[in-house]
Amino acid sequence: MKYTRTAMTLHWLIALLIFVVFPLGIYMHELPLSPIKLKLYSYHKWIGITIFTLTLLRLLWRTLHQPPALPPSISRWQQTASRIAHYLLYALLIAVPVSGWLMSSAKGVQTVWFGTLPLPDMVPRDKALGELLNTVHKGLNITLLTLVLVHFLAGLKHHFVDRDGVMSRMLFTHKVKSS
Ligand code: HEM
């Protein structure tokens, strides 16, 4: 059994965007104030909100579909660990962009998605709150990066060491279901 084409597309699109937005966040933060820095901040926010939207779609998919069953060779504790890791990943893929959105509001810089859709500021302008949310955004990002690494290494182990087909369920290279 495999994930559907929709689930795989959302999974790999989100993975790709994280791969872009994370280093961009670190790079832009180090730059001196300039028009290019401000432009990169906008790109970072747009990609971050896109990840948030795709994650909501992914959660919707998840409520409408059962993920394919794991092979019986996977022990009970590994199944529980993987379920917890996946829930945490979903939670962080919501919490990281939302903390960025709230930080921008508190710092008084409204997020305008792709320069066209203004997002509501959900907290008042407040310098101290902005600094706090900046620390929260950073801390959540470190947790997300750690979990993504564990998730990635677990996938590689299943594919190359255990050879149990767990990772192939999320690869386009085999026959897939369409919805
Ligand atoms: C999954 C989505 C996101 C990821 C992985 C991410 C990642 C990061 C990272 C790694 C940094 C650098 C932290 C540092 O070294 O200080 C950062 C900074 C920042 N992020 Fe995000 N971010 C995401 C979404 C967002 C969103 C949606 C917004 C706003 C709408 C946002 C606003 C910011 C801002 C303003 C900074 C700079 C803070 C500063 O320079 O003081 N981020 N982000």
JSON list of C-alpha atoms and ligand atoms in Angstrom, two decimals:
[
{"chain": "A", "resi": 1, "resn": "MET", "atom": "CA", "xyz": [0.00, 0.00, 0.00]},
{"chain": "A", "resi": 2, "resn": "LYS", "atom": "CA", "xyz": [1.17, 3.52, -0.86]},
{"chain": "A", "resi": 3, "resn": "TYR", "atom": "CA", "xyz": [0.26, 7.12, -0.14]},
{"chain": "A", "resi": 4, "resn": "THR", "atom": "CA", "xyz": [-1.87, 8.77, -2.82]},
{"chain": "A", "resi": 5, "resn": "ARG", "atom": "CA", "xyz": [-0.44, 11.14, -5.44]},
{"chain": "A", "resi": 6, "resn": "THR", "atom": "CA", "xyz": [-1.97, 14.13, -3.59]},
{"chain": "A", "resi": 7, "resn": "ALA", "atom": "CA", "xyz": [-0.37, 13.14, -0.27]},
{"chain": "A", "resi": 8, "resn": "MET", "atom": "CA", "xyz": [3.03, 12.62, -1.92]},
{"chain": "A", "resi": 9, "resn": "THR", "atom": "CA", "xyz": [2.87, 15.94, -3.79]},
{"chain": "A", "resi": 10, "resn": "LEU", "atom": "CA", "xyz": [2.03, 17.83, -0.59]},
{"chain": "A", "resi": 11, "resn": "HIS", "atom": "CA", "xyz": [4.76, 15.99, 1.35]},
{"chain": "A", "resi": 12, "resn": "TRP", "atom": "CA", "xyz": [7.57, 16.72, -1.13]},
{"chain": "A", "resi": 13, "resn": "LEU", "atom": "CA", "xyz": [6.43, 20.29, -1.84]},
{"chain": "A", "resi": 14, "resn": "ILE", "atom": "CA", "xyz": [6.48, 21.11, 1.89]},
{"chain": "A", "resi": 15, "resn": "ALA", "atom": "CA", "xyz": [9.89, 19.40, 2.24]},
{"chain": "A", "resi": 16, "resn": "LEU", "atom": "CA", "xyz": [11.30, 21.45, -0.65]},
{"chain": "A", "resi": 17, "resn": "LEU", "atom": "CA", "xyz": [9.92, 24.73, 0.73]},
{"chain": "A", "resi": 18, "resn": "ILE", "atom": "CA", "xyz": [11.35, 24.03, 4.21]},
{"chain": "A", "resi": 19, "resn": "PHE", "atom": "CA", "xyz": [14.70, 23.41, 2.53]},
{"chain": "A", "resi": 20, "resn": "VAL", "atom": "CA", "xyz": [14.46, 26.93, 1.02]},
{"chain": "A", "resi": 21, "resn": "VAL", "atom": "CA", "xyz": [12.83, 28.92, 3.83]},
{"chain": "A", "resi": 22, "resn": "PHE", "atom": "CA", "xyz": [15.07, 27.70, 6.65]},
{"chain": "A", "resi": 23, "resn": "PRO", "atom": "CA", "xyz": [18.48, 28.80, 5.27]},
{"chain": "A", "resi": 24, "resn": "LEU", "atom": "CA", "xyz": [16.81, 31.95, 3.89]},
{"chain": "A", "resi": 25, "resn": "GLY", "atom": "CA", "xyz": [15.67, 32.80, 7.46]},
{"chain": "A", "resi": 26, "resn": "ILE", "atom": "CA", "xyz": [19.21, 32.44, 8.82]},
{"chain": "A", "resi": 27, "resn": "TYR", "atom": "CA", "xyz": [20.81, 34.30, 5.88]},
{"chain": "A", "resi": 28, "resn": "MET", "atom": "CA", "xyz": [18.43, 37.29, 5.84]},
{"chain": "A", "resi": 29, "resn": "HIS", "atom": "CA", "xyz": [18.71, 37.73, 9.61]},
{"chain": "A", "resi": 30, "resn": "GLU", "atom": "CA", "xyz": [22.49, 38.32, 9.29]},
{"chain": "A", "resi": 31, "resn": "LEU", "atom": "CA", "xyz": [22.24, 40.98, 6.53]},
{"chain": "A", "resi": 32, "resn": "PRO", "atom": "CA", "xyz": [22.62, 44.71, 7.24]},
{"chain": "A", "resi": 33, "resn": "LEU", "atom": "CA", "xyz": [19.43, 46.74, 6.73]},
{"chain": "A", "resi": 34, "resn": "SER", "atom": "CA", "xyz": [18.98, 47.27, 2.96]},
{"chain": "A", "resi": 35, "resn": "PRO", "atom": "CA", "xyz": [16.25, 46.98, 0.28]},
{"chain": "A", "resi": 36, "resn": "ILE", "atom": "CA", "xyz": [17.46, 43.43, -0.51]},
{"chain": "A", "resi": 37, "resn": "LYS", "atom": "CA", "xyz": [17.13, 42.42, 3.16]},
{"chain": "A", "resi": 38, "resn": "LEU", "atom": "CA", "xyz": [13.52, 43.70, 3.22]},
{"chain": "A", "resi": 39, "resn": "LYS", "atom": "CA", "xyz": [12.78, 41.84, -0.03]},
{"chain": "A", "resi": 40, "resn": "LEU", "atom": "CA", "xyz": [14.20, 38.58, 1.39]},
{"chain": "A", "resi": 41, "resn": "TYR", "atom": "CA", "xyz": [12.09, 39.04, 4.55]},
{"chain": "A", "resi": 42, "resn": "SER", "atom": "CA", "xyz": [8.99, 39.25, 2.33]},
{"chain": "A", "resi": 43, "resn": "TYR", "atom": "CA", "xyz": [9.99, 36.12, 0.36]},
{"chain": "A", "resi": 44, "resn": "HIS", "atom": "CA", "xyz": [10.63, 34.28, 3.65]},
{"chain": "A", "resi": 45, "resn": "LYS", "atom": "CA", "xyz": [7.18, 35.21, 4.96]},
{"chain": "A", "resi": 46, "resn": "TRP", "atom": "CA", "xyz": [5.41, 34.30, 1.70]},
{"chain": "A", "resi": 47, "resn": "ILE", "atom": "CA", "xyz": [7.07, 30.88, 1.57]},
{"chain": "A", "resi": 48, "resn": "GLY", "atom": "CA", "xyz": [6.36, 30.35, 5.29]},
{"chain": "A", "resi": 49, "resn": "ILE", "atom": "CA", "xyz": [2.64, 31.15, 4.86]},
{"chain": "A", "resi": 50, "resn": "THR", "atom": "CA", "xyz": [2.57, 28.85, 1.79]},
{"chain": "A", "resi": 51, "resn": "ILE", "atom": "CA", "xyz": [3.95, 26.02, 3.98]},
{"chain": "A", "resi": 52, "resn": "PHE", "atom": "CA", "xyz": [1.24, 26.81, 6.55]},
{"chain": "A", "resi": 53, "resn": "THR", "atom": "CA", "xyz": [-1.49, 26.62, 3.86]},
{"chain": "A", "resi": 54, "resn": "LEU", "atom": "CA", "xyz": [-0.12, 23.38, 2.37]},
{"chain": "A", "resi": 55, "resn": "THR", "atom": "CA", "xyz": [0.04, 21.88, 5.88]},
{"chain": "A", "resi": 56, "resn": "LEU", "atom": "CA", "xyz": [-3.64, 22.73, 6.43]},
{"chain": "A", "resi": 57, "resn": "LEU", "atom": "CA", "xyz": [-4.42, 20.97, 3.12]},
{"chain": "A", "resi": 58, "resn": "ARG", "atom": "CA", "xyz": [-2.32, 18.02, 4.24]},
{"chain": "A", "resi": 59, "resn": "LEU", "atom": "CA", "xyz": [-4.22, 17.80, 7.52]},
{"chain": "A", "resi": 60, "resn": "LEU", "atom": "CA", "xyz": [-7.49, 17.90, 5.57]},
{"chain": "A", "resi": 61, "resn": "TRP", "atom": "CA", "xyz": [-6.22, 15.04, 3.37]},
{"chain": "A", "resi": 62, "resn": "ARG", "atom": "CA", "xyz": [-5.26, 13.17, 6.55]},
{"chain": "A", "resi": 63, "resn": "THR", "atom": "CA", "xyz": [-8.75, 13.50, 8.05]},
{"chain": "A", "resi": 64, "resn": "LEU", "atom": "CA", "xyz": [-10.30, 12.13, 4.83]},
{"chain": "A", "resi": 65, "resn": "HIS", "atom": "CA", "xyz": [-7.82, 9.26, 4.25]},
{"chain": "A", "resi": 66, "resn": "GLN", "atom": "CA", "xyz": [-6.18, 6.51, 6.27]},
{"chain": "A", "resi": 67, "resn": "PRO", "atom": "CA", "xyz": [-2.40, 6.44, 5.76]},
{"chain": "A", "resi": 68, "resn": "PRO", "atom": "CA", "xyz": [-1.22, 3.09, 4.34]},
{"chain": "A", "resi": 69, "resn": "ALA", "atom": "CA", "xyz": [-0.55, 0.47, 7.01]},
{"chain": "A", "resi": 70, "resn": "LEU", "atom": "CA", "xyz": [3.04, -0.17, 8.12]},
{"chain": "A", "resi": 71, "resn": "PRO", "atom": "CA", "xyz": [4.53, -3.60, 7.35]},
{"chain": "A", "resi": 72, "resn": "PRO", "atom": "CA", "xyz": [4.12, -6.16, 10.19]},
{"chain": "A", "resi": 73, "resn": "SER", "atom": "CA", "xyz": [7.93, -6.26, 10.64]},
{"chain": "A", "resi": 74, "resn": "ILE", "atom": "CA", "xyz": [7.74, -2.83, 12.36]},
{"chain": "A", "resi": 75, "resn": "SER", "atom": "CA", "xyz": [7.57, -3.32, 16.13]},
{"chain": "A", "resi": 76, "resn": "ARG", "atom": "CA", "xyz": [4.81, -1.81, 18.29]},
{"chain": "A", "resi": 77, "resn": "TRP", "atom": "CA", "xyz": [7.15, 0.76, 19.92]},
{"chain": "A", "resi": 78, "resn": "GLN", "atom": "CA", "xyz": [8.46, 1.89, 16.51]},
{"chain": "A", "resi": 79, "resn": "GLN", "atom": "CA", "xyz": [4.89, 2.36, 15.26]},
{"chain": "A", "resi": 80, "resn": "THR", "atom": "CA", "xyz": [4.06, 4.47, 18.34]},
{"chain": "A", "resi": 81, "resn": "ALA", "atom": "CA", "xyz": [7.29, 6.49, 18.00]},
{"chain": "A", "resi": 82, "resn": "SER", "atom": "CA", "xyz": [6.62, 7.20, 14.33]},
{"chain": "A", "resi": 83, "resn": "ARG", "atom": "CA", "xyz": [3.02, 8.24, 15.07]},
{"chain": "A", "resi": 84, "resn": "ILE", "atom": "CA", "xyz": [4.18, 10.67, 17.79]},
{"chain": "A", "resi": 85, "resn": "ALA", "atom": "CA", "xyz": [6.94, 12.08, 15.51]},
{"chain": "A", "resi": 86, "resn": "HIS", "atom": "CA", "xyz": [4.43, 12.65, 12.70]},
{"chain": "A", "resi": 87, "resn": "TYR", "atom": "CA", "xyz": [1.94, 14.45, 14.99]},
{"chain": "A", "resi": 88, "resn": "LEU", "atom": "CA", "xyz": [4.78, 16.62, 16.31]},
{"chain": "A", "resi": 89, "resn": "LEU", "atom": "CA", "xyz": [5.87, 17.45, 12.76]},
{"chain": "A", "resi": 90, "resn": "TYR", "atom": "CA", "xyz": [2.32, 18.53, 11.86]},
{"chain": "A", "resi": 91, "resn": "ALA", "atom": "CA", "xyz": [2.12, 20.62, 15.05]},
{"chain": "A", "resi": 92, "resn": "LEU", "atom": "CA", "xyz": [5.44, 22.34, 14.28]},
{"chain": "A", "resi": 93, "resn": "LEU", "atom": "CA", "xyz": [4.50, 22.97, 10.65]},
{"chain": "A", "resi": 94, "resn": "ILE", "atom": "CA", "xyz": [1.59, 24.98, 12.06]},
{"chain": "A", "resi": 95, "resn": "ALA", "atom": "CA", "xyz": [3.34, 26.53, 15.07]},
{"chain": "A", "resi": 96, "resn": "VAL", "atom": "CA", "xyz": [6.49, 27.75, 13.24]},
{"chain": "A", "resi": 97, "resn": "PRO", "atom": "CA", "xyz": [4.69, 29.83, 10.57]},
{"chain": "A", "resi": 98, "resn": "VAL", "atom": "CA", "xyz": [2.07, 31.07, 13.05]},
{"chain": "A", "resi": 99, "resn": "SER", "atom": "CA", "xyz": [4.82, 32.24, 15.44]},
{"chain": "A", "resi": 100, "resn": "GLY", "atom": "CA", "xyz": [6.47, 34.08, 12.49]},
{"chain": "A", "resi": 101, "resn": "TRP", "atom": "CA", "xyz": [3.14, 35.66, 11.53]},
{"chain": "A", "resi": 102, "resn": "LEU", "atom": "CA", "xyz": [2.47, 36.79, 15.11]},
{"chain": "A", "resi": 103, "resn": "MET", "atom": "CA", "xyz": [6.04, 38.08, 15.47]},
{"chain": "A", "resi": 104, "resn": "SER", "atom": "CA", "xyz": [5.65, 40.21, 12.36]},
{"chain": "A", "resi": 105, "resn": "SER", "atom": "CA", "xyz": [2.35, 41.61, 13.69]},
{"chain": "A", "resi": 106, "resn": "ALA", "atom": "CA", "xyz": [3.90, 42.43, 17.08]},
{"chain": "A", "resi": 107, "resn": "LYS", "atom": "CA", "xyz": [6.84, 44.11, 15.35]},
{"chain": "A", "resi": 108, "resn": "GLY", "atom": "CA", "xyz": [4.38, 46.23, 13.37]},
{"chain": "A", "resi": 109, "resn": "VAL", "atom": "CA", "xyz": [5.16, 44.78, 9.93]},
{"chain": "A", "resi": 110, "resn": "GLN", "atom": "CA", "xyz": [1.99, 43.33, 8.43]},
{"chain": "A", "resi": 111, "resn": "THR", "atom": "CA", "xyz": [2.38, 40.20, 6.28]},
{"chain": "A", "resi": 112, "resn": "VAL", "atom": "CA", "xyz": [0.98, 40.66, 2.76]},
{"chain": "A", "resi": 113, "resn": "TRP", "atom": "CA", "xyz": [1.04, 37.20, 1.11]},
{"chain": "A", "resi": 114, "resn": "PHE", "atom": "CA", "xyz": [2.72, 37.48, -2.31]},
{"chain": "A", "resi": 115, "resn": "GLY", "atom": "CA", "xyz": [2.20, 41.23, -2.05]},
{"chain": "A", "resi": 116, "resn": "THR", "atom": "CA", "xyz": [-1.54, 40.86, -2.66]},
{"chain": "A", "resi": 117, "resn": "LEU", "atom": "CA", "xyz": [-3.34, 39.25, 0.32]},
{"chain": "A", "resi": 118, "resn": "PRO", "atom": "CA", "xyz": [-2.95, 41.20, 3.59]},
{"chain": "A", "resi": 119, "resn": "LEU", "atom": "CA", "xyz": [-3.11, 38.84, 6.59]},
{"chain": "A", "resi": 120, "resn": "PRO", "atom": "CA", "xyz": [-4.83, 40.21, 9.70]},
{"chain": "A", "resi": 121, "resn": "ASP", "atom": "CA", "xyz": [-2.56, 41.28, 12.57]},
{"chain": "A", "resi": 122, "resn": "MET", "atom": "CA", "xyz": [-3.70, 39.05, 15.40]},
{"chain": "A", "resi": 123, "resn": "VAL", "atom": "CA", "xyz": [-1.68, 40.70, 18.17]},
{"chain": "A", "resi": 124, "resn": "PRO", "atom": "CA", "xyz": [-1.17, 44.42, 18.86]},
{"chain": "A", "resi": 125, "resn": "ARG", "atom": "CA", "xyz": [2.07, 46.19, 18.04]},
{"chain": "A", "resi": 126, "resn": "ASP", "atom": "CA", "xyz": [4.31, 45.56, 21.05]},
{"chain": "A", "resi": 127, "resn": "LYS", "atom": "CA", "xyz": [8.14, 45.62, 20.99]},
{"chain": "A", "resi": 128, "resn": "ALA", "atom": "CA", "xyz": [8.63, 43.27, 23.98]},
{"chain": "A", "resi": 129, "resn": "LEU", "atom": "CA", "xyz": [6.09, 40.77, 22.61]},
{"chain": "A", "resi": 130, "resn": "GLY", "atom": "CA", "xyz": [7.85, 40.95, 19.22]},
{"chain": "A", "resi": 131, "resn": "GLU", "atom": "CA", "xyz": [11.18, 40.01, 20.86]},
{"chain": "A", "resi": 132, "resn": "LEU", "atom": "CA", "xyz": [9.53, 37.18, 22.80]},
{"chain": "A", "resi": 133, "resn": "LEU", "atom": "CA", "xyz": [7.90, 35.80, 19.64]},
{"chain": "A", "resi": 134, "resn": "ASN", "atom": "CA", "xyz": [11.24, 36.06, 17.85]},
{"chain": "A", "resi": 135, "resn": "THR", "atom": "CA", "xyz": [12.76, 33.77, 20.53]},
{"chain": "A", "resi": 136, "resn": "VAL", "atom": "CA", "xyz": [9.75, 31.43, 20.23]},
{"chain": "A", "resi": 137, "resn": "HIS", "atom": "CA", "xyz": [10.10, 31.33, 16.41]},
{"chain": "A", "resi": 138, "resn": "LYS", "atom": "CA", "xyz": [13.81, 30.47, 16.76]},
{"chain": "A", "resi": 139, "resn": "GLY", "atom": "CA", "xyz": [13.24, 27.78, 19.41]},
{"chain": "A", "resi": 140, "resn": "LEU", "atom": "CA", "xyz": [10.43, 26.12, 17.43]},
{"chain": "A", "resi": 141, "resn": "ASN", "atom": "CA", "xyz": [12.65, 26.19, 14.34]},
{"chain": "A", "resi": 142, "resn": "ILE", "atom": "CA", "xyz": [15.47, 24.36, 16.13]},
{"chain": "A", "resi": 143, "resn": "THR", "atom": "CA", "xyz": [12.96, 21.71, 17.28]},
{"chain": "A", "resi": 144, "resn": "LEU", "atom": "CA", "xyz": [11.55, 21.43, 13.74]},
{"chain": "A", "resi": 145, "resn": "LEU", "atom": "CA", "xyz": [15.02, 21.07, 12.21]},
{"chain": "A", "resi": 146, "resn": "THR", "atom": "CA", "xyz": [15.92, 18.31, 14.73]},
{"chain": "A", "resi": 147, "resn": "LEU", "atom": "CA", "xyz": [12.71, 16.39, 14.03]},
{"chain": "A", "resi": 148, "resn": "VAL", "atom": "CA", "xyz": [13.06, 16.77, 10.25]},
{"chain": "A", "resi": 149, "resn": "LEU", "atom": "CA", "xyz": [16.59, 15.34, 10.52]},
{"chain": "A", "resi": 150, "resn": "VAL", "atom": "CA", "xyz": [15.40, 12.37, 12.60]},
{"chain": "A", "resi": 151, "resn": "HIS", "atom": "CA", "xyz": [12.51, 11.83, 10.15]},
{"chain": "A", "resi": 152, "resn": "PHE", "atom": "CA", "xyz": [14.92, 11.95, 7.18]},
{"chain": "A", "resi": 153, "resn": "LEU", "atom": "CA", "xyz": [17.43, 9.55, 8.77]},
{"chain": "A", "resi": 154, "resn": "ALA", "atom": "CA", "xyz": [14.64, 7.13, 9.76]},
{"chain": "A", "resi": 155, "resn": "GLY", "atom": "CA", "xyz": [13.41, 7.16, 6.14]},
{"chain": "A", "resi": 156, "resn": "LEU", "atom": "CA", "xyz": [16.93, 6.39, 4.86]},
{"chain": "A", "resi": 157, "resn": "LYS", "atom": "CA", "xyz": [17.36, 3.55, 7.40]},
{"chain": "A", "resi": 158, "resn": "HIS", "atom": "CA", "xyz": [14.06, 1.95, 6.32]},
{"chain": "A", "resi": 159, "resn": "HIS", "atom": "CA", "xyz": [15.08, 2.24, 2.66]},
{"chain": "A", "resi": 160, "resn": "PHE", "atom": "CA", "xyz": [18.73, 1.19, 2.70]},
{"chain": "A", "resi": 161, "resn": "VAL", "atom": "CA", "xyz": [19.18, -0.89, 5.87]},
{"chain": "A", "resi": 162, "resn": "ASP", "atom": "CA", "xyz": [15.81, -2.50, 6.67]},
{"chain": "A", "resi": 163, "resn": "ARG", "atom": "CA", "xyz": [14.65, -2.52, 3.00]},
{"chain": "A", "resi": 164, "resn": "ASP", "atom": "CA", "xyz": [11.06, -2.86, 4.26]},
{"chain": "A", "resi": 165, "resn": "GLY", "atom": "CA", "xyz": [9.32, -0.61, 1.70]},
{"chain": "A", "resi": 166, "resn": "VAL", "atom": "CA", "xyz": [8.29, 2.04, 4.28]},
{"chain": "A", "resi": 167, "resn": "MET", "atom": "CA", "xyz": [9.95, 4.91, 2.39]},
{"chain": "A", "resi": 168, "resn": "SER", "atom": "CA", "xyz": [8.76, 3.68, -1.03]},
{"chain": "A", "resi": 169, "resn": "ARG", "atom": "CA", "xyz": [5.19, 4.38, 0.15]},
{"chain": "A", "resi": 170, "resn": "MET", "atom": "CA", "xyz": [6.07, 8.09, -0.19]},
{"chain": "A", "resi": 171, "resn": "LEU", "atom": "CA", "xyz": [8.05, 7.85, -3.48]},
{"chain": "A", "resi": 172, "resn": "PHE", "atom": "CA", "xyz": [6.65, 8.51, -6.96]},
{"chain": "A", "resi": 173, "resn": "THR", "atom": "CA", "xyz": [8.89, 5.80, -8.42]},
{"chain": "A", "resi": 174, "resn": "HIS", "atom": "CA", "xyz": [6.38, 2.99, -7.79]},
{"chain": "A", "resi": 175, "resn": "LYS", "atom": "CA", "xyz": [2.74, 2.53, -8.87]},
{"chain": "A", "resi": 176, "resn": "VAL", "atom": "CA", "xyz": [0.54, 5.04, -6.97]},
{"chain": "A", "resi": 177, "resn": "LYS", "atom": "CA", "xyz": [-3.11, 5.62, -6.10]},
{"chain": "A", "resi": 178, "resn": "SER", "atom": "CA", "xyz": [-4.56, 8.77, -7.68]},
{"chain": "A", "resi": 179, "resn": "SER", "atom": "CA", "xyz": [-6.61, 10.65, -5.01]},
{"chain": "B", "resi": 1, "resn": "HEM", "atom": "C1", "xyz": [7.78, 26.68, 8.12]},
{"chain": "B", "resi": 1, "resn": "HEM", "atom": "C2", "xyz": [7.90, 27.99, 7.99]},
{"chain": "B", "resi": 1, "resn": "HEM", "atom": "C3", "xyz": [9.08, 28.79, 8.52]},
{"chain": "B", "resi": 1, "resn": "HEM", "atom": "C4", "xyz": [10.36, 28.39, 8.79]},
{"chain": "B", "resi": 1, "resn": "HEM", "atom": "C5", "xyz": [10.98, 26.99, 8.67]},
{"chain": "B", "resi": 1, "resn": "HEM", "atom": "C6", "xyz": [11.07, 29.59, 9.27]},
{"chain": "B", "resi": 1, "resn": "HEM", "atom": "C7", "xyz": [12.42, 29.60, 9.63]},
{"chain": "B", "resi": 1, "resn": "HEM", "atom": "C8", "xyz": [13.09, 30.72, 10.10]},
{"chain": "B", "resi": 1, "resn": "HEM", "atom": "C9", "xyz": [14.48, 30.75, 10.51]},
{"chain": "B", "resi": 1, "resn": "HEM", "atom": "C10", "xyz": [15.42, 29.55, 10.51]},
{"chain": "B", "resi": 1, "resn": "HEM", "atom": "C11", "xyz": [14.76, 32.02, 10.90]},
{"chain": "B", "resi": 1, "resn": "HEM", "atom": "C12", "xyz": [16.10, 32.55, 11.41]},
{"chain": "B", "resi": 1, "resn": "HEM", "atom": "C13", "xyz": [16.09, 32.61, 12.92]},
{"chain": "B", "resi": 1, "resn": "HEM", "atom": "C14", "xyz": [17.34, 33.32, 13.42]},
{"chain": "B", "resi": 1, "resn": "HEM", "atom": "O1", "xyz": [18.43, 32.82, 13.21]},
{"chain": "B", "resi": 1, "resn": "HEM", "atom": "O2", "xyz": [17.17, 34.38, 14.02]},
{"chain": "B", "resi": 1, "resn": "HEM", "atom": "C15", "xyz": [13.57, 32.81, 10.72]},
{"chain": "B", "resi": 1, "resn": "HEM", "atom": "C16", "xyz": [13.47, 34.17, 10.98]},
{"chain": "B", "resi": 1, "resn": "HEM", "atom": "C17", "xyz": [12.34, 34.93, 10.74]},
{"chain": "B", "resi": 1, "resn": "HEM", "atom": "N1", "xyz": [11.11, 34.48, 10.34]},
{"chain": "B", "resi": 1, "resn": "HEM", "atom": "FE1", "xyz": [10.65, 32.57, 9.83]},
{"chain": "B", "resi": 1, "resn": "HEM", "atom": "N2", "xyz": [10.20, 30.65, 9.26]},
{"chain": "B", "resi": 1, "resn": "HEM", "atom": "C18", "xyz": [8.98, 30.22, 8.80]},
{"chain": "B", "resi": 1, "resn": "HEM", "atom": "C19", "xyz": [7.83, 30.98, 8.65]},
{"chain": "B", "resi": 1, "resn": "HEM", "atom": "C20", "xyz": [7.73, 32.33, 8.87]},
{"chain": "B", "resi": 1, "resn": "HEM", "atom": "C21", "xyz": [6.56, 33.15, 8.65]},
{"chain": "B", "resi": 1, "resn": "HEM", "atom": "C22", "xyz": [5.22, 32.61, 8.12]},
{"chain": "B", "resi": 1, "resn": "HEM", "atom": "C23", "xyz": [6.87, 34.43, 8.98]},
{"chain": "B", "resi": 1, "resn": "HEM", "atom": "C24", "xyz": [6.02, 35.66, 8.95]},
{"chain": "B", "resi": 1, "resn": "HEM", "atom": "C25", "xyz": [4.85, 35.76, 8.36]},
{"chain": "B", "resi": 1, "resn": "HEM", "atom": "C26", "xyz": [8.25, 34.43, 9.42]},
{"chain": "B", "resi": 1, "resn": "HEM", "atom": "C27", "xyz": [8.94, 35.54, 9.84]},
{"chain": "B", "resi": 1, "resn": "HEM", "atom": "C28", "xyz": [10.26, 35.57, 10.22]},
{"chain": "B", "resi": 1, "resn": "HEM", "atom": "C29", "xyz": [10.99, 36.77, 10.56]},
{"chain": "B", "resi": 1, "resn": "HEM", "atom": "C30", "xyz": [10.43, 38.20, 10.57]},
{"chain": "B", "resi": 1, "resn": "HEM", "atom": "C31", "xyz": [12.29, 36.36, 10.89]},
{"chain": "B", "resi": 1, "resn": "HEM", "atom": "C32", "xyz": [13.48, 37.26, 11.26]},
{"chain": "B", "resi": 1, "resn": "HEM", "atom": "C33", "xyz": [13.60, 37.57, 12.70]},
{"chain": "B", "resi": 1, "resn": "HEM", "atom": "C34", "xyz": [14.74, 38.53, 12.88]},
{"chain": "B", "resi": 1, "resn": "HEM", "atom": "O3", "xyz": [15.49, 38.78, 11.94]},
{"chain": "B", "resi": 1, "resn": "HEM", "atom": "O4", "xyz": [14.85, 39.05, 13.95]},
{"chain": "B", "resi": 1, "resn": "HEM", "atom": "N3", "xyz": [8.75, 33.16, 9.35]},
{"chain": "B", "resi": 1, "resn": "HEM", "atom": "N4", "xyz": [12.57, 32.00, 10.25]}
]
